[in-house]
CSV table of N, CA and C in Angstrom, one decimal:
chain,number,residue,atom,x,y,z
A,203,MET,N,84.8,-11.9,10.2
A,203,MET,CA,84.5,-11.2,11.4
A,203,MET,C,85.1,-11.9,12.6
A,204,THR,N,85.7,-11.0,13.5
A,204,THR,CA,86.5,-11.6,14.6
A,204,THR,C,85.5,-12.2,15.7
A,205,PRO,N,86.0,-13.0,16.6
A,205,PRO,CA,85.0,-13.2,17.8
A,205,PRO,C,84.5,-12.1,18.6
A,206,THR,N,85.5,-11.1,18.7
A,206,THR,CA,85.2,-10.0,19.5
A,206,THR,C,84.1,-9.1,18.8
A,207,SER,N,84.3,-9.0,17.5
A,207,SER,CA,83.3,-8.2,16.8
A,207,SER,C,81.9,-8.7,16.7
A,208,LEU,N,82.0,-10.1,16.6
A,208,LEU,CA,80.6,-10.8,16.7
A,208,LEU,C,80.1,-10.6,18.0
A,209,ALA,N,80.8,-10.8,19.1
A,209,ALA,CA,80.3,-10.6,20.5
A,209,ALA,C,79.8,-9.1,20.6
A,210,ARG,N,80.5,-8.1,20.1
A,210,ARG,CA,79.7,-6.7,20.1
A,210,ARG,C,78.5,-6.7,19.3
A,211,ALA,N,78.4,-7.4,18.2
A,211,ALA,CA,77.2,-7.3,17.3
A,211,ALA,C,76.0,-7.9,18.2
A,212,LEU,N,76.3,-9.1,18.8
A,212,LEU,CA,75.4,-9.9,19.4
A,212,LEU,C,74.8,-9.0,20.7
A,213,ALA,N,75.8,-8.4,21.2
A,213,ALA,CA,75.5,-7.5,22.5
A,213,ALA,C,74.5,-6.3,22.2
A,214,LEU,N,74.5,-6.0,21.0
A,214,LEU,CA,73.7,-4.9,20.5
A,214,LEU,C,72.3,-5.5,19.9
A,215,LEU,N,72.5,-6.5,19.1
A,215,LEU,CA,71.3,-7.0,18.3
A,215,LEU,C,70.3,-7.9,19.3
A,216,VAL,N,70.8,-8.5,20.2
A,216,VAL,CA,69.9,-9.4,21.0
A,216,VAL,C,69.0,-8.5,22.0
A,217,PRO,N,69.5,-7.6,22.6
A,217,PRO,CA,68.6,-6.7,23.5
A,217,PRO,C,67.6,-5.9,22.7
A,218,ALA,N,68.2,-5.4,21.4
A,218,ALA,CA,67.3,-4.6,20.6
A,218,ALA,C,66.1,-5.4,20.2
A,219,ALA,N,66.5,-6.7,19.6
A,219,ALA,CA,65.4,-7.4,19.1
A,219,ALA,C,64.4,-7.9,20.2
A,220,LEU,N,64.9,-8.3,21.4
A,220,LEU,CA,64.0,-8.7,22.5
A,220,LEU,C,63.2,-7.4,22.9
A,221,LEU,N,63.8,-6.4,23.1
A,221,LEU,CA,63.1,-5.2,23.5
A,221,LEU,C,62.0,-4.8,22.4
A,222,GLY,N,62.4,-5.0,21.1
A,222,GLY,CA,61.5,-4.6,20.1
A,222,GLY,C,60.3,-5.6,20.1
A,223,GLY,N,60.6,-6.9,20.3
A,223,GLY,CA,59.5,-7.8,20.3
A,223,GLY,C,58.7,-7.5,21.5
A,224,ALA,N,59.1,-7.1,22.6
A,224,ALA,CA,58.4,-6.9,23.8
A,224,ALA,C,57.4,-5.7,23.6
A,225,TYR,N,57.9,-4.6,22.9
A,225,TYR,CA,57.0,-3.4,22.7
A,225,TYR,C,56.1,-3.8,21.5
A,226,VAL,N,56.4,-4.5,20.5
A,226,VAL,CA,55.3,-4.9,19.6
A,226,VAL,C,54.3,-5.8,20.2
A,227,SER,N,54.7,-6.7,21.1
A,227,SER,CA,53.6,-7.5,21.7
A,227,SER,C,52.8,-6.6,22.7
A,228,GLN,N,53.3,-5.7,23.1
A,228,GLN,CA,52.6,-4.6,24.1
A,228,GLN,C,51.7,-3.7,23.3
A,229,TYR,N,52.3,-3.0,22.2
A,229,TYR,CA,51.5,-2.1,21.6
A,229,TYR,C,50.6,-2.6,20.5
A,230,TYR,N,51.1,-3.6,19.8
A,230,TYR,CA,50.4,-4.2,18.7
A,230,TYR,C,49.6,-5.4,19.0
A,231,GLY,N,50.1,-6.3,19.9
A,231,GLY,CA,49.4,-7.5,20.4
A,231,GLY,C,48.5,-7.3,21.6
A,232,GLY,N,48.6,-6.2,22.1
A,232,GLY,CA,47.7,-5.9,23.5
A,232,GLY,C,48.1,-6.6,24.6
A,233,LEU,N,49.3,-7.1,24.7
A,233,LEU,CA,49.7,-7.8,26.0
A,233,LEU,C,50.3,-6.8,26.9
A,234,ALA,N,49.7,-6.4,27.9
A,234,ALA,CA,50.1,-5.5,28.9
A,234,ALA,C,51.1,-6.1,29.7
A,235,PRO,N,52.3,-5.5,30.0
A,235,PRO,CA,53.4,-6.0,30.7
A,235,PRO,C,53.1,-6.0,32.3
A,236,CYS,N,53.4,-7.1,33.0
A,236,CYS,CA,53.3,-7.0,34.5
A,236,CYS,C,54.6,-6.5,35.0
A,237,GLU,N,54.7,-6.3,36.3
A,237,GLU,CA,55.9,-5.8,36.9
A,237,GLU,C,57.2,-6.6,36.6
A,238,MET,N,57.1,-7.9,36.5
A,238,MET,CA,58.4,-8.7,36.3
A,238,MET,C,58.7,-8.6,34.7
A,239,CYS,N,57.6,-8.3,33.9
A,239,CYS,CA,57.9,-8.2,32.5
A,239,CYS,C,58.9,-6.8,32.4
A,240,TRP,N,58.4,-5.8,33.1
A,240,TRP,CA,59.2,-4.5,33.1
A,240,TRP,C,60.7,-4.8,33.7
A,241,TRP,N,60.8,-5.6,34.8
A,241,TRP,CA,62.2,-5.8,35.3
A,241,TRP,C,62.9,-6.5,34.2
A,242,GLN,N,62.5,-7.4,33.4
A,242,GLN,CA,63.2,-8.0,32.2
A,242,GLN,C,63.7,-6.9,31.3
A,243,ARG,N,62.9,-5.9,31.0
A,243,ARG,CA,63.2,-4.8,30.0
A,243,ARG,C,64.5,-4.0,30.5
A,244,TYR,N,64.5,-3.7,31.7
A,244,TYR,CA,65.5,-2.8,32.2
A,244,TYR,C,67.0,-3.1,32.0
A,245,PRO,N,67.4,-4.3,32.0
A,245,PRO,CA,68.8,-4.8,31.8
A,245,PRO,C,69.1,-4.7,30.3
A,246,HIS,N,68.1,-5.0,29.4
A,246,HIS,CA,68.3,-4.9,27.9
A,246,HIS,C,68.4,-3.3,27.6
A,247,MET,N,67.7,-2.5,28.3
A,247,MET,CA,67.8,-1.0,28.1
A,247,MET,C,69.3,-0.6,28.6
A,248,ALA,N,69.8,-1.3,29.4
A,248,ALA,CA,71.2,-0.9,29.9
A,248,ALA,C,72.2,-1.6,28.9
A,249,ALA,N,71.9,-2.7,28.4
A,249,ALA,CA,72.8,-3.4,27.5
A,249,ALA,C,73.1,-2.7,26.1
A,250,ILE,N,72.0,-2.0,25.7
A,250,ILE,CA,72.1,-1.4,24.3
A,250,ILE,C,73.1,-0.4,24.3
A,251,PRO,N,73.1,0.6,25.3
A,251,PRO,CA,74.1,1.7,25.3
A,251,PRO,C,75.6,1.1,25.5
A,252,LEU,N,75.8,0.2,26.3
A,252,LEU,CA,77.0,-0.4,26.5
A,252,LEU,C,77.6,-1.1,25.3
A,253,ALA,N,76.7,-1.8,24.6
A,253,ALA,CA,77.2,-2.3,23.3
A,253,ALA,C,77.4,-1.3,22.3
A,254,LEU,N,76.7,-0.1,22.3
A,254,LEU,CA,77.0,0.9,21.3
A,254,LEU,C,78.3,1.5,21.7
A,255,ILE,N,78.7,1.7,23.1
A,255,ILE,CA,79.9,2.1,23.5
A,255,ILE,C,81.1,1.2,23.0
A,256,ALA,N,80.8,-0.2,23.1
A,256,ALA,CA,81.8,-1.1,22.6
A,256,ALA,C,82.2,-1.0,21.2
A,257,ILE,N,81.0,-0.7,20.4
A,257,ILE,CA,81.2,-0.6,19.0
A,257,ILE,C,81.9,0.6,18.6
A,258,LEU,N,81.6,1.7,19.2
A,258,LEU,CA,82.2,3.1,19.0
A,258,LEU,C,83.6,3.0,19.3
A,259,LEU,N,83.9,2.3,20.3
A,259,LEU,CA,85.3,2.4,20.8
A,259,LEU,C,86.1,1.1,20.5
A,260,ALA,N,85.7,0.5,19.4
A,260,ALA,CA,86.3,-0.7,19.0
A,260,ALA,C,87.9,-0.7,18.9
A,261,ARG,N,88.4,0.6,18.7
A,261,ARG,CA,89.8,0.9,18.5
A,261,ARG,C,90.6,1.0,19.9
A,262,ALA,N,89.7,0.9,20.9
A,262,ALA,CA,90.3,0.8,22.2
A,262,ALA,C,89.9,-0.4,22.8
A,263,PRO,N,90.6,-1.6,22.5
A,263,PRO,CA,90.2,-2.8,22.9
A,263,PRO,C,89.9,-3.1,24.3
A,264,GLY,N,90.6,-2.7,25.2
A,264,GLY,CA,90.3,-2.9,26.5
A,264,GLY,C,89.0,-2.4,27.0
A,265,VAL,N,88.6,-1.2,26.6
A,265,VAL,CA,87.4,-0.4,27.0
A,265,VAL,C,86.2,-1.2,26.2
A,266,SER,N,86.5,-1.4,25.0
A,266,SER,CA,85.4,-2.1,24.2
A,266,SER,C,85.1,-3.5,24.6
A,267,ARG,N,86.0,-4.3,25.1
A,267,ARG,CA,85.8,-5.6,25.7
A,267,ARG,C,85.1,-5.5,27.0
A,268,LEU,N,85.4,-4.6,27.7
A,268,LEU,CA,84.8,-4.5,29.2
A,268,LEU,C,83.3,-4.0,28.9
A,269,ALA,N,83.0,-3.1,28.0
A,269,ALA,CA,81.7,-2.7,27.7
A,269,ALA,C,80.9,-3.8,27.1
A,270,THR,N,81.5,-4.7,26.2
A,270,THR,CA,80.8,-5.8,25.7
A,270,THR,C,80.5,-6.8,26.9
A,271,ALA,N,81.5,-7.1,27.7
A,271,ALA,CA,81.1,-8.0,28.9
A,271,ALA,C,80.2,-7.5,29.7
A,272,LEU,N,80.1,-6.2,30.0
A,272,LEU,CA,79.1,-5.6,30.8
A,272,LEU,C,77.7,-5.8,30.1
A,273,ALA,N,77.6,-5.5,28.9
A,273,ALA,CA,76.4,-5.7,28.2
A,273,ALA,C,75.9,-7.1,28.3
A,274,ALA,N,76.9,-8.2,28.0
A,274,ALA,CA,76.5,-9.6,28.2
A,274,ALA,C,76.0,-9.8,29.7
A,275,VAL,N,76.6,-9.2,30.7
A,275,VAL,CA,76.1,-9.5,32.0
A,275,VAL,C,74.7,-8.9,32.1
A,276,ALA,N,74.4,-7.7,31.6
A,276,ALA,CA,73.2,-7.1,31.7
A,276,ALA,C,72.1,-8.1,31.0
A,277,ILE,N,72.4,-8.6,29.9
A,277,ILE,CA,71.6,-9.5,29.1
A,277,ILE,C,71.4,-10.8,29.9
A,278,GLY,N,72.3,-11.3,30.6
A,278,GLY,CA,72.2,-12.4,31.4
A,278,GLY,C,71.4,-12.1,32.6
A,279,VAL,N,71.3,-11.0,33.2
A,279,VAL,CA,70.5,-10.5,34.2
A,279,VAL,C,69.0,-10.6,33.8
A,280,SER,N,68.7,-10.2,32.6
A,280,SER,CA,67.5,-10.1,32.0
A,280,SER,C,67.1,-11.5,31.9
A,281,GLY,N,67.9,-12.4,31.4
A,281,GLY,CA,67.6,-13.8,31.2
A,281,GLY,C,67.2,-14.5,32.6
A,282,ALA,N,67.9,-14.2,33.5
A,282,ALA,CA,67.7,-14.7,35.0
A,282,ALA,C,66.4,-14.2,35.4
A,283,ILE,N,66.0,-13.1,35.1
A,283,ILE,CA,64.8,-12.6,35.7
A,283,ILE,C,63.6,-13.2,34.8
A,284,GLY,N,63.9,-13.4,33.6
A,284,GLY,CA,63.0,-14.2,32.7
A,284,GLY,C,62.6,-15.5,33.1
A,285,LEU,N,63.7,-16.3,33.4
A,285,LEU,CA,63.6,-17.6,33.9
A,285,LEU,C,62.9,-17.7,35.2
A,286,PHE,N,63.1,-16.7,36.2
A,286,PHE,CA,62.4,-16.7,37.4
A,286,PHE,C,60.9,-16.3,37.1
A,287,HIS,N,60.6,-15.4,36.1
A,287,HIS,CA,59.3,-15.1,36.0
A,287,HIS,C,58.5,-16.3,35.3
A,288,ALA,N,59.3,-17.0,34.4
A,288,ALA,CA,58.5,-18.1,33.9
A,288,ALA,C,58.3,-19.3,34.8
A,289,GLY,N,59.1,-19.4,35.9
A,289,GLY,CA,58.8,-20.3,37.0
A,289,GLY,C,57.5,-19.9,37.8
A,290,VAL,N,57.4,-18.6,37.9
A,290,VAL,CA,56.3,-18.1,38.6
A,290,VAL,C,55.0,-18.4,37.7
A,291,GLU,N,55.1,-18.2,36.4
A,291,GLU,CA,53.9,-18.4,35.6
A,291,GLU,C,53.5,-20.0,35.6
A,292,TYR,N,54.7,-20.8,35.6
A,292,TYR,CA,54.3,-22.2,35.6
A,292,TYR,C,54.0,-22.7,37.1
A,293,GLY,N,54.0,-21.8,38.1
A,293,GLY,CA,53.7,-22.3,39.5
A,293,GLY,C,54.7,-23.1,40.1
A,294,TRP,N,55.9,-22.9,39.6
A,294,TRP,CA,57.0,-23.7,40.3
A,294,TRP,C,57.3,-23.0,41.7
A,295,TRP,N,57.3,-21.7,41.7
A,295,TRP,CA,57.6,-21.0,43.0
A,295,TRP,C,56.6,-19.8,43.0
A,296,GLU,N,56.6,-19.0,44.2
A,296,GLU,CA,55.8,-17.9,44.2
A,296,GLU,C,56.5,-16.6,43.8
A,297,GLY,N,55.9,-15.6,43.2
A,297,GLY,CA,56.6,-14.5,42.8
A,297,GLY,C,56.0,-13.3,43.6
A,298,LEU,N,55.7,-12.3,42.9
A,298,LEU,CA,55.1,-11.1,43.7
A,298,LEU,C,53.8,-11.5,44.3
A,299,THR,N,53.5,-10.9,45.4
A,299,THR,CA,52.3,-11.1,46.1
A,299,THR,C,51.4,-10.0,45.9
A,300,ALA,N,51.7,-8.9,45.2
A,300,ALA,CA,50.8,-7.7,45.1
A,300,ALA,C,50.8,-7.4,43.6
A,301,CYS,N,49.7,-7.0,43.2
A,301,CYS,CA,49.5,-6.5,41.8
A,301,CYS,C,50.2,-5.0,41.7
A,302,SER,N,50.5,-4.6,40.5
A,302,SER,CA,50.9,-3.4,40.3
A,302,SER,C,50.4,-2.7,39.0
A,303,THR,N,50.3,-1.4,39.0
A,303,THR,CA,49.9,-0.7,37.8
A,303,THR,C,50.4,0.7,37.8
A,304,SER,N,50.6,1.3,36.6
A,304,SER,CA,51.0,2.7,36.6
A,304,SER,C,49.8,3.5,36.6
A,305,ALA,N,50.0,4.7,37.4
A,305,ALA,CA,48.9,5.6,37.6
A,305,ALA,C,49.5,7.0,37.2
A,306,GLY,N,48.7,7.8,36.7
A,306,GLY,CA,49.1,9.1,36.2
A,306,GLY,C,48.0,10.1,36.5
A,307,GLY,N,48.3,11.3,36.6
A,307,GLY,CA,47.4,12.4,36.8
A,307,GLY,C,47.9,13.4,37.9
A,308,ALA,N,47.4,14.5,37.8
A,308,ALA,CA,47.8,15.7,38.7
A,308,ALA,C,47.1,15.5,40.0
A,309,SER,N,45.9,15.2,39.9
A,309,SER,CA,45.1,15.3,41.3
A,309,SER,C,44.8,13.8,41.8
A,310,PRO,N,44.4,13.7,43.0
A,310,PRO,CA,44.1,12.3,43.5
A,310,PRO,C,43.0,11.7,42.8
A,311,ALA,N,42.0,12.4,42.4
A,311,ALA,CA,40.8,12.0,41.6
A,311,ALA,C,41.3,11.5,40.2
A,312,ASP,N,42.3,12.2,39.5
A,312,ASP,CA,42.8,11.8,38.3
A,312,ASP,C,43.6,10.5,38.5
A,313,MET,N,44.3,10.3,39.5
A,313,MET,CA,45.2,9.2,39.7
A,313,MET,C,44.2,8.0,40.0
A,314,LEU,N,43.2,8.1,40.7
A,314,LEU,CA,42.3,7.0,41.1
A,314,LEU,C,41.4,6.7,39.8
A,315,SER,N,41.2,7.6,38.9
A,315,SER,CA,40.5,7.4,37.6
A,315,SER,C,41.5,6.5,36.7
A,316,SER,N,42.7,6.9,36.8
A,316,SER,CA,43.7,6.3,36.0
A,316,SER,C,44.0,4.8,36.4
A,317,ILE,N,44.1,4.6,37.8
A,317,ILE,CA,44.1,3.3,38.4
A,317,ILE,C,43.1,2.4,38.0
A,318,MET,N,41.8,2.9,38.2
A,318,MET,CA,40.7,2.1,38.0
A,318,MET,C,40.5,1.8,36.4
A,319,ALA,N,41.1,2.5,35.5
A,319,ALA,CA,40.9,2.3,34.0
A,319,ALA,C,42.1,1.4,33.5
A,320,ALA,N,43.1,1.3,34.4
A,320,ALA,CA,44.3,0.5,34.0
A,320,ALA,C,44.1,-1.1,34.1
A,321,PRO,N,44.5,-1.7,33.1
A,321,PRO,CA,44.4,-3.2,33.2
A,321,PRO,C,45.2,-3.8,34.3
A,322,ILE,N,44.7,-4.8,35.1
A,322,ILE,CA,45.5,-5.4,36.0
A,322,ILE,C,46.2,-6.5,35.3
A,323,THR,N,47.6,-6.5,35.4
A,323,THR,CA,48.3,-7.6,34.8
A,323,THR,C,48.9,-8.5,35.9
A,324,ARG,N,48.6,-9.8,35.9
A,324,ARG,CA,49.1,-10.6,36.9
A,324,ARG,C,50.5,-11.1,36.5
A,325,CYS,N,51.4,-11.4,37.3
A,325,CYS,CA,52.7,-11.9,37.0
A,325,CYS,C,52.7,-13.4,37.0
A,326,ASP,N,51.8,-14.0,37.5
A,326,ASP,CA,51.7,-15.5,37.6
A,326,ASP,C,50.8,-16.1,36.5
A,327,VAL,N,50.5,-15.3,35.5
A,327,VAL,CA,49.6,-15.9,34.5
A,327,VAL,C,50.3,-15.4,33.2
A,328,ALA,N,50.6,-16.5,32.3
A,328,ALA,CA,51.3,-16.2,31.1
A,328,ALA,C,50.1,-15.8,30.1
A,329,PRO,N,50.2,-14.6,29.5
A,329,PRO,CA,49.0,-14.2,28.5
A,329,PRO,C,49.3,-14.8,27.3
A,330,TRP,N,50.5,-15.3,27.0
A,330,TRP,CA,50.6,-15.9,25.5
A,330,TRP,C,51.7,-16.9,25.7
A,331,SER,N,51.6,-18.0,24.9
A,331,SER,CA,52.7,-18.9,24.9
A,331,SER,C,52.8,-19.6,23.4
A,332,LEU,N,54.0,-20.2,23.3
A,332,LEU,CA,54.0,-21.0,22.0
A,332,LEU,C,54.8,-22.2,22.3
A,333,PHE,N,54.3,-23.4,22.0
A,333,PHE,CA,54.9,-24.7,22.5
A,333,PHE,C,55.0,-24.8,23.9
A,334,GLY,N,54.1,-24.1,24.6
A,334,GLY,CA,54.1,-24.2,26.2
A,334,GLY,C,55.1,-23.3,26.7
A,335,VAL,N,55.8,-22.4,26.0
A,335,VAL,CA,56.7,-21.5,26.5
A,335,VAL,C,56.2,-20.0,26.5
A,336,SER,N,56.3,-19.4,27.7
A,336,SER,CA,55.8,-18.0,27.6
A,336,SER,C,56.7,-17.0,27.1
A,337,LEU,N,56.4,-15.8,27.0
A,337,LEU,CA,57.3,-14.7,26.6
A,337,LEU,C,58.4,-14.6,27.6
A,338,ALA,N,58.1,-14.7,28.8
A,338,ALA,CA,59.1,-14.5,29.9
A,338,ALA,C,60.2,-15.8,29.6
A,339,GLY,N,59.6,-17.0,29.3
A,339,GLY,CA,60.6,-18.1,29.1
A,339,GLY,C,61.4,-18.0,28.0
A,340,TYR,N,60.8,-17.4,26.9
A,340,TYR,CA,61.6,-17.2,25.7
A,340,TYR,C,62.7,-16.3,25.9
A,341,ASN,N,62.4,-15.1,26.7
A,341,ASN,CA,63.4,-14.1,27.1
A,341,ASN,C,64.5,-14.8,27.9
A,342,GLY,N,64.1,-15.7,28.9
A,342,GLY,CA,65.0,-16.4,29.7
A,342,GLY,C,65.9,-17.2,28.9
A,343,ILE,N,65.4,-18.0,27.9
A,343,ILE,CA,66.2,-18.9,27.2
A,343,ILE,C,67.2,-18.0,26.2
A,344,LEU,N,66.6,-17.2,25.5
A,344,LEU,CA,67.4,-16.4,24.6
A,344,LEU,C,68.3,-15.5,25.2
A,345,SER,N,68.0,-14.8,26.2
A,345,SER,CA,69.0,-13.9,26.9
A,345,SER,C,70.0,-14.7,27.6
A,346,THR,N,69.7,-15.7,28.3
A,346,THR,CA,70.7,-16.5,28.9
A,346,THR,C,71.8,-17.1,28.0
A,347,GLY,N,71.1,-17.6,26.7
A,347,GLY,CA,72.0,-18.2,25.9
A,347,GLY,C,72.9,-17.1,25.0
A,348,ALA,N,72.3,-16.0,24.8
A,348,ALA,CA,73.2,-14.9,24.2
A,348,ALA,C,74.3,-14.5,25.1
A,349,ALA,N,74.0,-14.4,26.4
A,349,ALA,CA,75.0,-13.8,27.3
A,349,ALA,C,76.2,-14.9,27.4
A,350,ILE,N,75.8,-16.2,27.3
A,350,ILE,CA,76.9,-17.2,27.4
A,350,ILE,C,77.6,-17.0,26.1
A,351,ALA,N,76.9,-16.9,25.0
A,351,ALA,CA,77.6,-16.9,23.8
A,351,ALA,C,78.6,-15.7,23.6
A,352,ILE,N,78.1,-14.5,24.0
A,352,ILE,CA,78.9,-13.4,24.0
A,352,ILE,C,80.1,-13.4,24.9
A,353,LEU,N,80.0,-14.0,26.0
A,353,LEU,CA,81.2,-14.2,27.1
A,353,LEU,C,82.2,-15.2,26.4
A,354,ALA,N,81.6,-16.3,25.9
A,354,ALA,CA,82.5,-17.3,25.2
A,354,ALA,C,83.3,-16.8,24.1
A,355,LEU,N,82.6,-15.9,23.1
A,355,LEU,CA,83.3,-15.2,22.1
A,355,LEU,C,84.4,-14.2,22.6
A,356,LEU,N,84.1,-13.6,23.7
A,356,LEU,CA,85.1,-12.7,24.3
A,356,LEU,C,86.2,-13.4,24.9
A,357,ALA,N,86.1,-14.8,25.4
A,357,ALA,CA,87.1,-15.5,25.9
A,357,ALA,C,88.1,-16.2,24.8
A,358,ARG,N,87.6,-16.2,23.6
A,358,ARG,CA,88.4,-16.8,22.5
A,358,ARG,C,89.6,-15.9,22.1
A,359,LYS,N,90.6,-16.5,21.9
A,359,LYS,CA,91.8,-15.6,21.4
A,359,LYS,C,91.5,-15.5,19.8
A,360,PRO,N,91.9,-14.3,19.4
A,360,PRO,CA,91.7,-14.0,17.9
A,360,PRO,C,92.6,-14.9,17.2
A,361,ALA,N,92.3,-15.1,15.8
A,361,ALA,CA,93.1,-15.9,14.9
A,361,ALA,C,94.4,-15.1,14.5
A,362,SER,N,94.3,-13.7,14.5
A,362,SER,CA,95.3,-13.0,14.1
A,362,SER,C,96.6,-12.8,15.0
A,363,LYS,N,97.6,-12.5,14.7
A,363,LYS,CA,98.7,-12.3,15.7
A,363,LYS,C,98.6,-11.0,16.3
A,364,GLY,N,99.0,-10.9,17.5
A,364,GLY,CA,98.9,-9.7,18.2
A,364,GLY,C,98.0,-9.8,19.4
A,365,GLY,N,97.4,-8.7,19.8
A,365,GLY,CA,96.6,-8.8,21.1
A,365,GLY,C,95.2,-9.1,20.8
A,366,TRP,N,94.4,-8.7,21.8
A,366,TRP,CA,92.9,-9.0,21.5
A,366,TRP,C,92.3,-7.9,20.5
A,367,ALA,N,91.3,-8.3,19.8
A,367,ALA,CA,90.7,-7.5,18.9
A,367,ALA,C,89.5,-6.7,19.7
């Protein structure tokens, strides 16, 4: 496997795995996401189609490398948000000053009922941690590391003669 094809694979697998973990913890673990948790998901949602484009257009090296690099940047953005969020959870700095929730319904009464029934999820409290690291912290570490690894792989020259793979 060439460095570029490994970079493409990581650009797809890392955000897919992290998003999958986030949804499993939400729907099966009962951990309702706060606003900053959602912010971390959006760049991963952007990275997946970029990585798919990179894989599908592997025979167009310039486009494939650009899409892979953009996916890496998106993954890195999620990591930066995760690190910021972890800092808020650990009390290192202040995060959001208002709570948020999603409300649905056609009428104002339905929306109020939905708001009142929705769980309030604070961004400054880690609902789960392992070895003292929260989910936001793990996302920050894994996403930042993956983004650096992908960009480093893209920067390597291939072993084969010729251009970039």
